[in-house]
PDB file of C-alpha atoms in Angstrom:
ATOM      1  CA  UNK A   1    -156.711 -20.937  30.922  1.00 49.00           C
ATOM      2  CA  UNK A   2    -155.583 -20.337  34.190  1.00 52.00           C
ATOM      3  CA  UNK A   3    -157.546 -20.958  37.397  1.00 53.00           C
ATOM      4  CA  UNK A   4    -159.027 -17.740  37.713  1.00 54.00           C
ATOM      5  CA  UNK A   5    -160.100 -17.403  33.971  1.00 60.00           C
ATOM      6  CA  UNK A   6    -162.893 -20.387  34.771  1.00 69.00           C
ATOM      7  CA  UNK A   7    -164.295 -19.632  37.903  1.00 72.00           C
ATOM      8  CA  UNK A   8    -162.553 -22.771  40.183  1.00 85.00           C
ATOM      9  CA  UNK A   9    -160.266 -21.560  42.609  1.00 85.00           C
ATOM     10  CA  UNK A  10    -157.938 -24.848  44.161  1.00 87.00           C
ATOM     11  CA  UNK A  11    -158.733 -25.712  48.102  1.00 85.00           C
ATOM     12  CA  UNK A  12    -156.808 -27.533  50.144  1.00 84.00           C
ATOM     13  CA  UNK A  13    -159.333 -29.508  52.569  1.00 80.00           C
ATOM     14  CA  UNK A  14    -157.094 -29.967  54.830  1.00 79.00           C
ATOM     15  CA  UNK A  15    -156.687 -26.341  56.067  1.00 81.00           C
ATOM     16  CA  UNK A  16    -160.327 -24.997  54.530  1.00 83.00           C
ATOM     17  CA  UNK A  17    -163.527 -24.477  56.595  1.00 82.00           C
ATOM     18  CA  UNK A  18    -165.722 -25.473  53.967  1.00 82.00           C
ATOM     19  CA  UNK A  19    -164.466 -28.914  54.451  1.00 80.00           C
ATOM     20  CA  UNK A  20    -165.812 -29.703  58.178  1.00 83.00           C
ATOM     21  CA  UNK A  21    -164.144 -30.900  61.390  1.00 85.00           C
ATOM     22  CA  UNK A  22    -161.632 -33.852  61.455  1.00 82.00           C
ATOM     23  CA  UNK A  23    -163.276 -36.298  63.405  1.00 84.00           C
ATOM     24  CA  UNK A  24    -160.975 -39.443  63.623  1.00 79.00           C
ATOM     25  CA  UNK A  25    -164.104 -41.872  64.524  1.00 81.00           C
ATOM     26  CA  UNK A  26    -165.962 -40.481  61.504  1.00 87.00           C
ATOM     27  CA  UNK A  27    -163.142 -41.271  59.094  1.00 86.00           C
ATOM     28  CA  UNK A  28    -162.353 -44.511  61.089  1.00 85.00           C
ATOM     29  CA  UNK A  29    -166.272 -45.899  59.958  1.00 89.00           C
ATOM     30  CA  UNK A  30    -166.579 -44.078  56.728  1.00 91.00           C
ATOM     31  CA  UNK A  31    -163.025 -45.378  55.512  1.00 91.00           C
ATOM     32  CA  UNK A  32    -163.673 -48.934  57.388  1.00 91.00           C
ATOM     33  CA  UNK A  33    -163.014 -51.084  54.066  1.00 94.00           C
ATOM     34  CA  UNK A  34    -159.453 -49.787  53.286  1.00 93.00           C
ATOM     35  CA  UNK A  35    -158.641 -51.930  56.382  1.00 92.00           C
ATOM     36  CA  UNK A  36    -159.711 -55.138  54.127  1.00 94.00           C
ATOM     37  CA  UNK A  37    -157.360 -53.741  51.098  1.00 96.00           C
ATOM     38  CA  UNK A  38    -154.388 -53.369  53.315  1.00 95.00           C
ATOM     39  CA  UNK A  39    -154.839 -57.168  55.084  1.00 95.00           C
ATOM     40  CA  UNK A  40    -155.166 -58.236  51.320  1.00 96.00           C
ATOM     41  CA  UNK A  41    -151.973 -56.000  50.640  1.00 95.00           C
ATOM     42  CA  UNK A  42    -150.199 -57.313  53.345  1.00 95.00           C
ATOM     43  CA  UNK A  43    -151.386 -61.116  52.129  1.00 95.00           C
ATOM     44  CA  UNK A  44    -150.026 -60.103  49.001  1.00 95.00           C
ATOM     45  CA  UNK A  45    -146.139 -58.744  50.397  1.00 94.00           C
ATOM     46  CA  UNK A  46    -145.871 -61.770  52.451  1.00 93.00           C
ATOM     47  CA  UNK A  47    -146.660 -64.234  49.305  1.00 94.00           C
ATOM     48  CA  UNK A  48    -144.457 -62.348  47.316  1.00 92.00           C
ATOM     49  CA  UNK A  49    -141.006 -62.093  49.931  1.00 91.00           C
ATOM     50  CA  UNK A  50    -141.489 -66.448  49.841  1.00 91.00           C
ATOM     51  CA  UNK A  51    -140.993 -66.129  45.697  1.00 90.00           C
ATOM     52  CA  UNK A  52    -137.857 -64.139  46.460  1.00 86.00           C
ATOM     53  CA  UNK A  53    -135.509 -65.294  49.224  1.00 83.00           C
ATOM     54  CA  UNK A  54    -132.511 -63.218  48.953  1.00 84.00           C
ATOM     55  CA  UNK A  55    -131.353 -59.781  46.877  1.00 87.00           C
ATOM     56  CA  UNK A  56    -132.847 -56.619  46.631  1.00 90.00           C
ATOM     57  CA  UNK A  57    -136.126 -57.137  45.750  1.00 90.00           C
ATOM     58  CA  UNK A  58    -136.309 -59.417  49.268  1.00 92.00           C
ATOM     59  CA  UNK A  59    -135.195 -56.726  50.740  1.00 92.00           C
ATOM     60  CA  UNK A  60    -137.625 -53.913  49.818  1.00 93.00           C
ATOM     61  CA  UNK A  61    -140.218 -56.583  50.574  1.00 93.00           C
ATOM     62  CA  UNK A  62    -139.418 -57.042  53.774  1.00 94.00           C
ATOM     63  CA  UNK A  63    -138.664 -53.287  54.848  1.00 95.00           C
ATOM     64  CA  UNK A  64    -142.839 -52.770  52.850  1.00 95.00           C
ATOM     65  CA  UNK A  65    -143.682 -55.767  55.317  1.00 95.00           C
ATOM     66  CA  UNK A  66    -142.037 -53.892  58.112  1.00 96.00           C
ATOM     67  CA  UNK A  67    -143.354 -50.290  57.489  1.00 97.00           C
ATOM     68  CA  UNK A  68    -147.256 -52.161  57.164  1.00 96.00           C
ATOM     69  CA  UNK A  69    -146.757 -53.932  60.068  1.00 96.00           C
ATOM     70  CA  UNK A  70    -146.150 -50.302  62.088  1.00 96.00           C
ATOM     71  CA  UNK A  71    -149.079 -48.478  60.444  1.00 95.00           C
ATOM     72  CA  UNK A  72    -151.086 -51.739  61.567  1.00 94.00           C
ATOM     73  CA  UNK A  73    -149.797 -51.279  65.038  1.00 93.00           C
ATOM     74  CA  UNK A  74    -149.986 -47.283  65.472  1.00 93.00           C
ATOM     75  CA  UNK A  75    -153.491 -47.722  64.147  1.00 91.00           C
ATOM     76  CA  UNK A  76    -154.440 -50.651  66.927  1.00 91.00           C
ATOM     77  CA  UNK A  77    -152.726 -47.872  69.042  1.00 86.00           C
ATOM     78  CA  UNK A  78    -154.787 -45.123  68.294  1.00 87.00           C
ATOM     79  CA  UNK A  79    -157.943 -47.041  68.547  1.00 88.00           C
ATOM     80  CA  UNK A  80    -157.431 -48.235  71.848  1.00 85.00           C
ATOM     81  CA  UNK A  81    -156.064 -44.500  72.937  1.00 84.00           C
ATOM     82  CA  UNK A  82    -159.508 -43.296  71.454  1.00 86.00           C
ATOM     83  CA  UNK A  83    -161.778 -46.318  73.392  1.00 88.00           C
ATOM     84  CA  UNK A  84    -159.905 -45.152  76.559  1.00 83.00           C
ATOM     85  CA  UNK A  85    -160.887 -41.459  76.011  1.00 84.00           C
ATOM     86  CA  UNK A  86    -164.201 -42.402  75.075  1.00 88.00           C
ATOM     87  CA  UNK A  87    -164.464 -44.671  78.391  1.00 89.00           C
ATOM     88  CA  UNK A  88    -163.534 -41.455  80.236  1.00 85.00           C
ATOM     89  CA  UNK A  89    -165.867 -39.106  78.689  1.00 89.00           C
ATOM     90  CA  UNK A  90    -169.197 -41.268  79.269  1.00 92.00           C
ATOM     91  CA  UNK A  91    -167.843 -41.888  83.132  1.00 90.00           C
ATOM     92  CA  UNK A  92    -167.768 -38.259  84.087  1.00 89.00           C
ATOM     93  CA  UNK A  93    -171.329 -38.430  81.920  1.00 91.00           C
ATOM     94  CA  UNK A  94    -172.663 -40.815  84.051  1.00 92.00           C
ATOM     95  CA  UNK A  95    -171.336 -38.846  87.092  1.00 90.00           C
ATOM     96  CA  UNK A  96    -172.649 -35.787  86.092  1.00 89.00           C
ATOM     97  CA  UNK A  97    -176.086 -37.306  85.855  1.00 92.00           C
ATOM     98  CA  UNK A  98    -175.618 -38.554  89.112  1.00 92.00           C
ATOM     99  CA  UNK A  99    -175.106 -35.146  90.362  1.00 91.00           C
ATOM    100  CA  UNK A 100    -171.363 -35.309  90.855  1.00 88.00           C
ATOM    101  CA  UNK A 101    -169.326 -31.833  89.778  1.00 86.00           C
ATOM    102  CA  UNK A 102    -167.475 -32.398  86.466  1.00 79.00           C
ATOM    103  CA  UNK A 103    -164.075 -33.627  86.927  1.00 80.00           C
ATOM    104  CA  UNK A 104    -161.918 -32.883  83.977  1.00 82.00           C
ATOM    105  CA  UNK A 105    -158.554 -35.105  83.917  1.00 82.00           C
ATOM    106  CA  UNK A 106    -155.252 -32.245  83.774  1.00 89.00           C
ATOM    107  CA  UNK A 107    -152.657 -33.453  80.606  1.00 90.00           C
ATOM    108  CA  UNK A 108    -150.418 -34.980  83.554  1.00 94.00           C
ATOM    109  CA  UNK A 109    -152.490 -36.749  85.060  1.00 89.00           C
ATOM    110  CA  UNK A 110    -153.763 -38.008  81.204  1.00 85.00           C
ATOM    111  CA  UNK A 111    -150.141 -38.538  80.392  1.00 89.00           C
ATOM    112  CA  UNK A 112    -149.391 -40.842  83.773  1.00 92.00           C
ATOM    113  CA  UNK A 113    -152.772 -42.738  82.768  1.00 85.00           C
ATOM    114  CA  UNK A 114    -151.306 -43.888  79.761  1.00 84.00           C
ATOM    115  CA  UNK A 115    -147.963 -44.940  80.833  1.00 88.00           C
ATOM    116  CA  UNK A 116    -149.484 -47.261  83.590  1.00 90.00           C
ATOM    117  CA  UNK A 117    -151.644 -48.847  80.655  1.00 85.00           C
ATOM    118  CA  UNK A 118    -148.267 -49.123  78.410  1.00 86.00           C
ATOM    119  CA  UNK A 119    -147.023 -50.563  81.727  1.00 88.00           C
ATOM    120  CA  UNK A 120    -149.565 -52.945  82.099  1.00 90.00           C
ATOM    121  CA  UNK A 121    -149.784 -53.786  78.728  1.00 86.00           C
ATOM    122  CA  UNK A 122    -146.080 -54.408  78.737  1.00 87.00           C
ATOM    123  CA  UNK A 123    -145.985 -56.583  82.047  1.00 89.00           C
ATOM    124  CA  UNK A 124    -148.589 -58.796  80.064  1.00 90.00           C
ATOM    125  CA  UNK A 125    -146.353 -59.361  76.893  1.00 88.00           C
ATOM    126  CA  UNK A 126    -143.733 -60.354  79.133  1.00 88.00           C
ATOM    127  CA  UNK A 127    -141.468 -57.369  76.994  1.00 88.00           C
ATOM    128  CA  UNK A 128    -141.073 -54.835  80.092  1.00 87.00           C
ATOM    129  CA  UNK A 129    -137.860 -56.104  81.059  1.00 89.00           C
ATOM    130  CA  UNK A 130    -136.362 -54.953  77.255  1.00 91.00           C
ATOM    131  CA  UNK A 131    -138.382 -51.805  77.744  1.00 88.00           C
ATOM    132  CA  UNK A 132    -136.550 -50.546  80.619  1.00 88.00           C
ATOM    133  CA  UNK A 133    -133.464 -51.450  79.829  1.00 92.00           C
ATOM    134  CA  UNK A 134    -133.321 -49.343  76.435  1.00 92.00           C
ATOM    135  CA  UNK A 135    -135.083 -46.769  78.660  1.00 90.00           C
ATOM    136  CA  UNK A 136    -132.366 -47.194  81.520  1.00 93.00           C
ATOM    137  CA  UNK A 137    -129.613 -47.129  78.022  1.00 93.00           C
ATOM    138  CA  UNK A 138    -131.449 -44.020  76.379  1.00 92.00           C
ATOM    139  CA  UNK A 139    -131.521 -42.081  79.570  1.00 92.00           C
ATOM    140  CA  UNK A 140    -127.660 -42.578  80.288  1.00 90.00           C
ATOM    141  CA  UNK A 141    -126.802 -41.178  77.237  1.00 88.00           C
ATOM    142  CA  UNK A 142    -128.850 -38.038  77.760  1.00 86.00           C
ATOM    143  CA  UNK A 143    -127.130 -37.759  81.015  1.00 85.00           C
ATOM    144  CA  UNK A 144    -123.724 -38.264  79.711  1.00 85.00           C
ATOM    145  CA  UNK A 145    -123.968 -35.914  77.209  1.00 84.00           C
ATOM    146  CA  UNK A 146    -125.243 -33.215  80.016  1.00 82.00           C
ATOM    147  CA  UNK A 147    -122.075 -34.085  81.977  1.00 81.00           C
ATOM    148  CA  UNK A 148    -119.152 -31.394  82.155  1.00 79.00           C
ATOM    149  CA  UNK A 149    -115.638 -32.925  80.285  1.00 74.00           C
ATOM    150  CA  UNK A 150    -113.133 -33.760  82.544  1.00 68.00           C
ATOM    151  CA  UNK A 151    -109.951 -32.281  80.990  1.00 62.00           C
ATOM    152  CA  UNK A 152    -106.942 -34.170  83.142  1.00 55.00           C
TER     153      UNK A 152
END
């Protein structure tokens, strides 16, 4: 039988209207226990890499380790990018109650908000002066590579 014959036709929720609106706090509350699995997970990786201290299988472990460790981040990342956001909104609520015209933040001036809170954030881990440096490195390449060859 083929899909048509009994009546089901395959959606992909990701790109269908019937499905709703992604809403990342929604999924963040609904989907709340998976963070428990993945702290057990990670419990799990870390026991495991002790059993096996060198060869391939250490290996894999730690680059698993790794990649978790990076999700975990990115997500602490995201949540804190969202808080900040939400922050915003109920200020320029609170203003607007007040009487205040709306004041709606241009991408810029969004963008330069979050670099001074990377900034900050970096000055406090004591990790700004590695920062800038692979900045200062990344940059220089860019520009050398824009450079004209000097044929002599």
């Amino acid at each position: 039988m083929t899909a048509g014959a009994c009546g089901r036709v395959a959606r992909d929720p990701r790109f269908d209207d019937l499905s709703g609106e992604y809403k990342p706090e929604v999924f963040d509350k609904t989907y709340q226990f998976l963070n428990d699995i993945r702290a057990k997970e990670k419990q799990l990786v870390k026991k495991q890499l002790k059993k096996h201290r060198s060869g391939e299988k250490h290996e894999q472990l730690q680059q698993l380790l790794q990649r978790m460790e990076q999700q975990e981040m990115a997500q602490q990342e995201r949540k804190r990018q969202q808080e900040l956001r939400l922050a915003l909104k109920q200020e320029r609520r609170a203003q607007a109650q007040q009487g205040h015209r709306p004041y709606f933040l241009k991408k810029s001036e969004q963008r330069q908000l979050v670099l001074a809170e990377k900034f900050k954030e970096l000055k406090r881990s004591k990790k700004l002066d590695s920062f800038l440096s692979r900045k200062r490195r990344r940059n220089a390449g860019k520009d050398r590579r824009h450079l004209p060859l000097n044929k002599d």
